[in-house]
Short mmCIF file of C-alpha atoms and ligand atoms in Angstrom, two decimals:
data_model
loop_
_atom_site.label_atom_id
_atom_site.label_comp_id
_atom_site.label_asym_id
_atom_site.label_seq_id
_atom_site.Cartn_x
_atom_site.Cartn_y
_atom_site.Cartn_z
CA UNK X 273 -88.40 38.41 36.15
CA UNK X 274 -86.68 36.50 33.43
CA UNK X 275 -83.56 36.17 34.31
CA UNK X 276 -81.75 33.63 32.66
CA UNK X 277 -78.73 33.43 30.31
CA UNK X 278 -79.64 30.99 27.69
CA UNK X 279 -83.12 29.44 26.87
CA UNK X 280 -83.20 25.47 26.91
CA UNK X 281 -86.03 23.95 28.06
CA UNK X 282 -89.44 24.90 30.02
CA UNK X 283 -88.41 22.85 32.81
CA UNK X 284 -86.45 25.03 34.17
CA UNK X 285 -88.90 28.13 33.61
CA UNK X 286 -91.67 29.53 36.06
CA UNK X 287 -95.08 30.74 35.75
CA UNK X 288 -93.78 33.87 36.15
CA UNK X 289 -91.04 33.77 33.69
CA UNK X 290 -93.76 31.86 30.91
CA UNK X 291 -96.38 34.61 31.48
CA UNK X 292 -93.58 37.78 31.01
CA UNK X 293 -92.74 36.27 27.35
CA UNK X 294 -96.10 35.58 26.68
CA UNK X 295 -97.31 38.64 27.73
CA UNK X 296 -94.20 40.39 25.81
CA UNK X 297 -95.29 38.06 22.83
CA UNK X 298 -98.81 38.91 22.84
CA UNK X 299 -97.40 42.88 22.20
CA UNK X 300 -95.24 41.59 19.45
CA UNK X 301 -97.88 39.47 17.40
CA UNK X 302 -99.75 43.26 17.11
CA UNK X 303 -97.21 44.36 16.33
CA UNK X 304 -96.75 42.27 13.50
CA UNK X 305 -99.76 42.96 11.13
CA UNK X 306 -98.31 46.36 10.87
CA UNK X 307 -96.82 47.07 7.39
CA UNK X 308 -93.59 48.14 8.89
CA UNK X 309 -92.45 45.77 11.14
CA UNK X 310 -88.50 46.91 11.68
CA UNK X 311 -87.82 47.30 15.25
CA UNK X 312 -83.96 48.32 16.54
CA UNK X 313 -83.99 45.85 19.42
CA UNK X 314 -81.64 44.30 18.20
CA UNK X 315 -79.61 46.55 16.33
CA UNK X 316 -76.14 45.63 16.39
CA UNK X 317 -76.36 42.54 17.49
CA UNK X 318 -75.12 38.94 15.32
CA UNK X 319 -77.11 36.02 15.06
CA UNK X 320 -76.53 32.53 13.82
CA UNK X 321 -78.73 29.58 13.43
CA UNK X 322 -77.21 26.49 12.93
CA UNK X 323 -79.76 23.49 12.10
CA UNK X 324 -77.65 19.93 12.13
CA UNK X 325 -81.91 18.85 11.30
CA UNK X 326 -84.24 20.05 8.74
CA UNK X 327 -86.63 22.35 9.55
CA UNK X 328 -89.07 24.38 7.64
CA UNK X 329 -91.05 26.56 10.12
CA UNK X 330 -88.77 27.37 12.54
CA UNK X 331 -85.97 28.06 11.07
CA UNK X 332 -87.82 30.67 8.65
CA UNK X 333 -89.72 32.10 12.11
CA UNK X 334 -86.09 32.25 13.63
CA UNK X 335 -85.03 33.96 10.91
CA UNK X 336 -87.76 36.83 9.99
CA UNK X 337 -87.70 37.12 14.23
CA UNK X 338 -84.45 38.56 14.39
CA UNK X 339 -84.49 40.54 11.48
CA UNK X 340 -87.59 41.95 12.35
CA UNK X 341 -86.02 43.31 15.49
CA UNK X 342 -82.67 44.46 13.58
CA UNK X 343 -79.98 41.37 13.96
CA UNK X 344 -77.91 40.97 11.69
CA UNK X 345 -78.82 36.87 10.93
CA UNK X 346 -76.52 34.10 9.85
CA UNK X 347 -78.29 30.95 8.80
CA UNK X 348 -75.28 28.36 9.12
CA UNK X 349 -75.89 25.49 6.02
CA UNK X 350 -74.95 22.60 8.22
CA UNK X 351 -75.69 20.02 5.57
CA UNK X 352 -72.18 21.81 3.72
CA UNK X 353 -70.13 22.30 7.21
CA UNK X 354 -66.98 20.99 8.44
CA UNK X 355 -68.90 19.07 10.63
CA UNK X 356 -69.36 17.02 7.37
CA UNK X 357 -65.43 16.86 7.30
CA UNK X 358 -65.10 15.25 10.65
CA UNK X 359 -65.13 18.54 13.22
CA UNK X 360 -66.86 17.90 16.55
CA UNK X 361 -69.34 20.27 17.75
CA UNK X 362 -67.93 21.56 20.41
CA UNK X 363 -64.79 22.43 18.09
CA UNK X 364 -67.48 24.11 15.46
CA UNK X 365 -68.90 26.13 18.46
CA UNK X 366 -65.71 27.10 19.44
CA UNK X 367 -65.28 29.08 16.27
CA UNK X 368 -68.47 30.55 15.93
CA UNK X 369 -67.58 31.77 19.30
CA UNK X 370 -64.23 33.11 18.16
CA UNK X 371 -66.86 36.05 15.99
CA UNK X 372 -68.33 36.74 18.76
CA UNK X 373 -72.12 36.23 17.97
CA UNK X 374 -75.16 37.34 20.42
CA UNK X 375 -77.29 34.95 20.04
CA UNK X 376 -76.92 31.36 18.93
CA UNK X 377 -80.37 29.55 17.76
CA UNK X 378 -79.22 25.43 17.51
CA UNK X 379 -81.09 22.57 16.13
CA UNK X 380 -79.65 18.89 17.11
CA UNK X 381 -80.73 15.58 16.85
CA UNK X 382 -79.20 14.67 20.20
CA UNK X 383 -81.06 15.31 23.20
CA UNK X 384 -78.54 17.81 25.46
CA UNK X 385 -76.59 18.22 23.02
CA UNK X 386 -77.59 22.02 22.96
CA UNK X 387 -76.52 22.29 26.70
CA UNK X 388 -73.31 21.17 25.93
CA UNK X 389 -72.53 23.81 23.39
CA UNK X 390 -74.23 26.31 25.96
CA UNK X 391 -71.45 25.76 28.04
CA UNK X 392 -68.90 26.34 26.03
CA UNK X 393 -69.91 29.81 24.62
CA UNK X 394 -70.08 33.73 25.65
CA UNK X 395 -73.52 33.99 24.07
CA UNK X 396 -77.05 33.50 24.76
CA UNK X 397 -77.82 30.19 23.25
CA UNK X 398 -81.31 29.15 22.29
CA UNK X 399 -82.58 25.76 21.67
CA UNK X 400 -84.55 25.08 18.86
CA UNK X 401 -84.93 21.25 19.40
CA UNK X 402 -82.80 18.55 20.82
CA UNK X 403 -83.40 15.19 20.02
CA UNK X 404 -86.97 14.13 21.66
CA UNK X 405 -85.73 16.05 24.69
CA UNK X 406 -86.91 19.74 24.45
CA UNK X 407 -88.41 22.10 21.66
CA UNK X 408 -89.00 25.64 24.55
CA UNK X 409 -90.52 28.10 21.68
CA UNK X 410 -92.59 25.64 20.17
CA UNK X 411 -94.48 25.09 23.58
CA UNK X 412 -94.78 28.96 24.26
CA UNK X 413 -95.74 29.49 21.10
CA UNK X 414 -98.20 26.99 21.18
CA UNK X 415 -99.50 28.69 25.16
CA UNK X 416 -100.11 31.61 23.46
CA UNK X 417 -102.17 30.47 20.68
CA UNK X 418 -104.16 28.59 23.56
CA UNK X 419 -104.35 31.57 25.40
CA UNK X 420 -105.82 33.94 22.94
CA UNK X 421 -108.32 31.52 21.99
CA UNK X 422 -109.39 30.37 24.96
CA UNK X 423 -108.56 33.70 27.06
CA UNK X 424 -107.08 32.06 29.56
CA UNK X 425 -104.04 29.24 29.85
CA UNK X 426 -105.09 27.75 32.91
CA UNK X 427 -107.74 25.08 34.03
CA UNK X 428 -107.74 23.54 30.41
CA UNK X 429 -108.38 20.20 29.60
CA UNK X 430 -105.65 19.64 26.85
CA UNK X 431 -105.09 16.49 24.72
CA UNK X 432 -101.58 15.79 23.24
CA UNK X 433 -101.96 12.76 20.82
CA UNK X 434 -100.05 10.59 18.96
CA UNK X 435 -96.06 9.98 19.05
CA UNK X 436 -95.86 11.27 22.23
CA UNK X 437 -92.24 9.09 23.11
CA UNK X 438 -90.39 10.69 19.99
CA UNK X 439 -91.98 13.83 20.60
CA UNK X 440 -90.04 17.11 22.06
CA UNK X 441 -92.44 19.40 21.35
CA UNK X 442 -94.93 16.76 23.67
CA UNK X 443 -92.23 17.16 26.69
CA UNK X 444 -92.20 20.86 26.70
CA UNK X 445 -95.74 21.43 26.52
CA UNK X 446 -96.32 18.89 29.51
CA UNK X 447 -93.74 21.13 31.71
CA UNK X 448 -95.56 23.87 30.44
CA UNK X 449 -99.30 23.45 30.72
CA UNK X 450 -98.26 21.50 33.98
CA UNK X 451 -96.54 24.72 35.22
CA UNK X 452 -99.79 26.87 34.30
CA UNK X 453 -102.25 24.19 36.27
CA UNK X 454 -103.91 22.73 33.31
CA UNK X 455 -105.54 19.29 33.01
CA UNK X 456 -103.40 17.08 29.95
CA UNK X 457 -103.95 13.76 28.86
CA UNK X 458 -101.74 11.70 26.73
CA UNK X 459 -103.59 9.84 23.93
CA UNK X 460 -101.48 7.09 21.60
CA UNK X 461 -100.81 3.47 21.06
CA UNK X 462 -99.13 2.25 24.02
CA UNK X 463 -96.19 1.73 22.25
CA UNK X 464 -95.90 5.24 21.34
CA UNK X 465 -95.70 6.61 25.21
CA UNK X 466 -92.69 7.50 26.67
CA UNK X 467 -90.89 5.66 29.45
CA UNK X 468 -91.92 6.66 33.17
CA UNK X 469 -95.00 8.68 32.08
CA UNK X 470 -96.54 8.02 35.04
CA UNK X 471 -94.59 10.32 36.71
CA UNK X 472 -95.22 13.05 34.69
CA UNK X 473 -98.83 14.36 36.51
CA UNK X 474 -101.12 13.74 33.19
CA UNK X 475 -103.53 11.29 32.18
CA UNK X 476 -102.76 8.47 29.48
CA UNK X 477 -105.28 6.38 27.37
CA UNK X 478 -105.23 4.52 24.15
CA UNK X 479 -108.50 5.19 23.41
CA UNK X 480 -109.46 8.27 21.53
CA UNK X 481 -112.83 8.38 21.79
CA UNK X 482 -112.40 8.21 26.06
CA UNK X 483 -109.57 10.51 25.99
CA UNK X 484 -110.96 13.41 23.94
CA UNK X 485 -114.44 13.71 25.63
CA UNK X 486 -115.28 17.51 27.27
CA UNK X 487 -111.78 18.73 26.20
CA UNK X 488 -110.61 22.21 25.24
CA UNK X 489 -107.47 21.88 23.46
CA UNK X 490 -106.56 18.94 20.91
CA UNK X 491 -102.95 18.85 19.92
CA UNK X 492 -101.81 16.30 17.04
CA UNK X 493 -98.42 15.09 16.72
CA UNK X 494 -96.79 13.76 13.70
CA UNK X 495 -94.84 10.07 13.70
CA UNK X 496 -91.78 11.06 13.76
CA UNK X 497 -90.25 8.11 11.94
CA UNK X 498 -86.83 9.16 12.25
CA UNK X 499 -86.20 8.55 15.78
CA UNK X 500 -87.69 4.66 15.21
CA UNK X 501 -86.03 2.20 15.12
CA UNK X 502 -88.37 -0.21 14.61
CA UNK X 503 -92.11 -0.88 14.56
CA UNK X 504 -94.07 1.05 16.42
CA UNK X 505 -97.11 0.90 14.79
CA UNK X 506 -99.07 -1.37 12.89
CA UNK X 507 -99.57 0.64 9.69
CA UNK X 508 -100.38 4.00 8.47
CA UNK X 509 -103.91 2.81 7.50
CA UNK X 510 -104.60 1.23 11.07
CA UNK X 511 -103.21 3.85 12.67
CA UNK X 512 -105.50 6.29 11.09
CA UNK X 513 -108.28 4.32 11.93
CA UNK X 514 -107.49 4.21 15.32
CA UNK X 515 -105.84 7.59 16.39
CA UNK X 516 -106.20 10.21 13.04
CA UNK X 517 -108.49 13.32 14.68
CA UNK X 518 -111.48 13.84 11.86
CA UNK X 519 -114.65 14.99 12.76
CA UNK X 520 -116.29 12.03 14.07
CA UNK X 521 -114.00 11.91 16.82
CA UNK X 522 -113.08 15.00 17.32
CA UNK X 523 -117.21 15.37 18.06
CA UNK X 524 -116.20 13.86 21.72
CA UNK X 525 -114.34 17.11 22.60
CA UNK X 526 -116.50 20.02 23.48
CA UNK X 527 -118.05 21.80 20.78
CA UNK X 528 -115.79 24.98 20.50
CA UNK X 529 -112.24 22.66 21.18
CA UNK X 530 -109.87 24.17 18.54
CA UNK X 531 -107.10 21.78 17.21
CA UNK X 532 -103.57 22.74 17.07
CA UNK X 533 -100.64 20.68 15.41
CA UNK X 534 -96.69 21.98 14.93
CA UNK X 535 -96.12 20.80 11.52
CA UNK X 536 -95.02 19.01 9.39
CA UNK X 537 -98.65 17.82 9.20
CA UNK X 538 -98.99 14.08 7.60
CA UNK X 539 -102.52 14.13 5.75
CA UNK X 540 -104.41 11.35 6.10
CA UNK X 541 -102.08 9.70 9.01
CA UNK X 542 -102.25 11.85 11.75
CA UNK X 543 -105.25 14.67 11.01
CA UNK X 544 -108.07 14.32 8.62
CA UNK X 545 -107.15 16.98 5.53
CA UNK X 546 -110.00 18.82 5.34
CA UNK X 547 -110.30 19.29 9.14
CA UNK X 548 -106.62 20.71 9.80
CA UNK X 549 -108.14 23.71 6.88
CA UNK X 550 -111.34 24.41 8.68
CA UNK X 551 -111.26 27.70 9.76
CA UNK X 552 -113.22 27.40 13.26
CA UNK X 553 -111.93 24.09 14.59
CA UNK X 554 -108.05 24.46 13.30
CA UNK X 555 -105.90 27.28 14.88
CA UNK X 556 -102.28 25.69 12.49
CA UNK X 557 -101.85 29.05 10.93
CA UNK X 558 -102.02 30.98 14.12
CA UNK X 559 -99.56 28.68 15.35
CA UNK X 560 -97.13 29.94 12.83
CA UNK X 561 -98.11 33.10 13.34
CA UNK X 562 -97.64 33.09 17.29
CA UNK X 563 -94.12 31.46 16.37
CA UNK X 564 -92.53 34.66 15.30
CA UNK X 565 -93.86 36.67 17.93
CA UNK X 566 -92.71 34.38 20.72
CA UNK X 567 -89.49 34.17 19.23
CA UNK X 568 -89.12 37.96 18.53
CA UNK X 569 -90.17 37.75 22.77
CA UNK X 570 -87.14 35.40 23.59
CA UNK X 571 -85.22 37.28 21.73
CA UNK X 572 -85.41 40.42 23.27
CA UNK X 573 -85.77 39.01 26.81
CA UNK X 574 -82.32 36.56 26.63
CA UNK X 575 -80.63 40.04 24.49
CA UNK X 576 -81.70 42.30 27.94
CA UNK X 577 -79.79 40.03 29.93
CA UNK X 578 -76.75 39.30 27.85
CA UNK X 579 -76.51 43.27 28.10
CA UNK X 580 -76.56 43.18 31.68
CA UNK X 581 -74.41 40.51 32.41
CA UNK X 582 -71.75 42.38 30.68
CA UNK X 583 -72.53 45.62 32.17
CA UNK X 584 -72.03 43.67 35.94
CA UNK X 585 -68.99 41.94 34.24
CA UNK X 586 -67.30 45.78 33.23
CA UNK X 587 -68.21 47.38 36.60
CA UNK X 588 -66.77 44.57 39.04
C1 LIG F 676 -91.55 19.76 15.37
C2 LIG F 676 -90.10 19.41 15.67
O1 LIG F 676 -89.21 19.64 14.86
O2 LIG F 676 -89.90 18.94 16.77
N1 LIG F 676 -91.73 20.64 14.33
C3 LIG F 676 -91.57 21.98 14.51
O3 LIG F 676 -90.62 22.46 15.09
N2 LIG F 676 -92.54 22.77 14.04
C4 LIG F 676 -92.40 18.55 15.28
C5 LIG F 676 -92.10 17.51 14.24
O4 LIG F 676 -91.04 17.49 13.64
O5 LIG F 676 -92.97 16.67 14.06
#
């Protein structure tokens, strides 16, 4: 059972605990192609989502997520916050604490910096990305796209390619396809692979045409140019030439692989155009579409046991 207070990372999750949100998930993307889609899950309850980076997709899918299930949701602009006038974060979470929100969804360039401000609030805290460290919904939401299309989310062969060393949403989906006993290679310039990947269980090669043969799942990541500091790679041109997934190479994966990618998608530098919009090799919308679900999953999970840890706290 999912029993934890706050949702970080996948490291610390089980199988168990990945397949009851998934499987919760799964419910909830039904669920949404109804035409009313207003739950009372969360009726009652205050959340607040406080980005300190941009984001497009998840901060939208964070957003319709809770007030799909009834939350009353807070989108903090951090861009126009005190944290602009000098206030630490800790001090800014202190005050959000002070109204007594349920749920806290937090966005930070820092690695652990979302763990910090975990442990300084009453409320179930959920991290939407810290630094290159973790990016939890994005990998479950990206295990149950794999899962419905493939029916199952073990014994995969799964590629991850690109910036793999800036790349959070690469870490979480290692722990997590690791957890579920699933083959995963790393594919990237050398320069682009994180330190101590060999002790990570997965397979690394910088060459795409090798690395992609006879697998199931191709995931793309974008260079994420803001966490380098220098060059990493030679240029966008060469780089296309070398790692951008278009048909030709994508060809060395088996014939029904479907290709995934988490957005923003770079044309022309990471994926070839035309293939991230074909219908039967690209599964990008779904993606976005699994992302609410997942979320609305968390959600209600990390809500159950806030309720419960208070009920303990007001019988002791
Ligand atoms: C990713 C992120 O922010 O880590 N995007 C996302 O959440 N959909 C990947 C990226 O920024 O490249």
């Amino acid at each position: 059972m999912f029993t934890q207070r706050h949702l970080l990372g996948i490291e610390s999750l089980s199988p168990q605990d990945i397949t009851e949100i998934l499987d919760l998930a799964d419910r909830y993307a039904t669920h949404n192609l109804k035409q009313n889609k207003h739950l009372d899950v969360l009726a009652g309850l205050t959340q607040i989502n406080m980005f300190f980076e941009n984001s497009t997709r998840t901060q939208a899918s964070f957003e319709i997520a809770g007030k799909r299930l009834g939350a009353d949701v807070m989108n903090m602009s951090m861009q126009a916050s005190s944290i602009k006038k000098g206030e630490t974060l800790i001090d800014t979470a202190l005050t959000l604490n002070a109204m007594h929100p349920d749920l806290l969804v937090v966005r930070h360039p820092h690695s652990g910096a979302v763990k910090l401000l975990a442990e300084k609030v009453n409320c179930a805290v959920l991290n939407a990305g810290d630094g290159r460290h973790e990016h939890p919904t994005q990998a479950l939401l990206d295990a149950l796209t794999i899962r419905r299309s493939k029916g199952r989310l073990h014994r995969l062969t799964i590629a991850i390619c690109g910036d793999i060393a800036h790349s959070r949403v690469a870490r979480s989906n290692i722990f997590l396809l690791g957890k579920m006993e699933n083959r995963i290679r790393l594919i990237g310039p050398k320069t682009l692979m994180p330190a101590g990947v060999d002790k990570l269980g997965v397979e690394v090669t910088d060459d795409i045409a090798e690395g992609l043969k006879d697998v199931d799942v191709v995931m793309m990541l974008r260079l994420q140019r803001e966490r380098m500091d220098g060059g990493f790679i030679p240029s966008e041109r060469e780089y296309y030439h070398r790692w951008g997934l278009d048909p030709v190479k994508l060809a060395n994966a088996k014939p029904d692989a479907i290709v995934m990618h988490p957005g923003p998608m770079n044309r022309g530098v990471e994926i070839d155009g035309t293939l991230a919009d074909d219908i039967n090799r690209s599964v990008i919308q779904e993606q976005v579409e699994m992302g609410v679900a997942v979320r609305m999953a968390v959600m209600e999970l990390l809500a159950q046991n806030l309720r419960n840890s208070k009920a303990e706290a007001t019988t002791c």
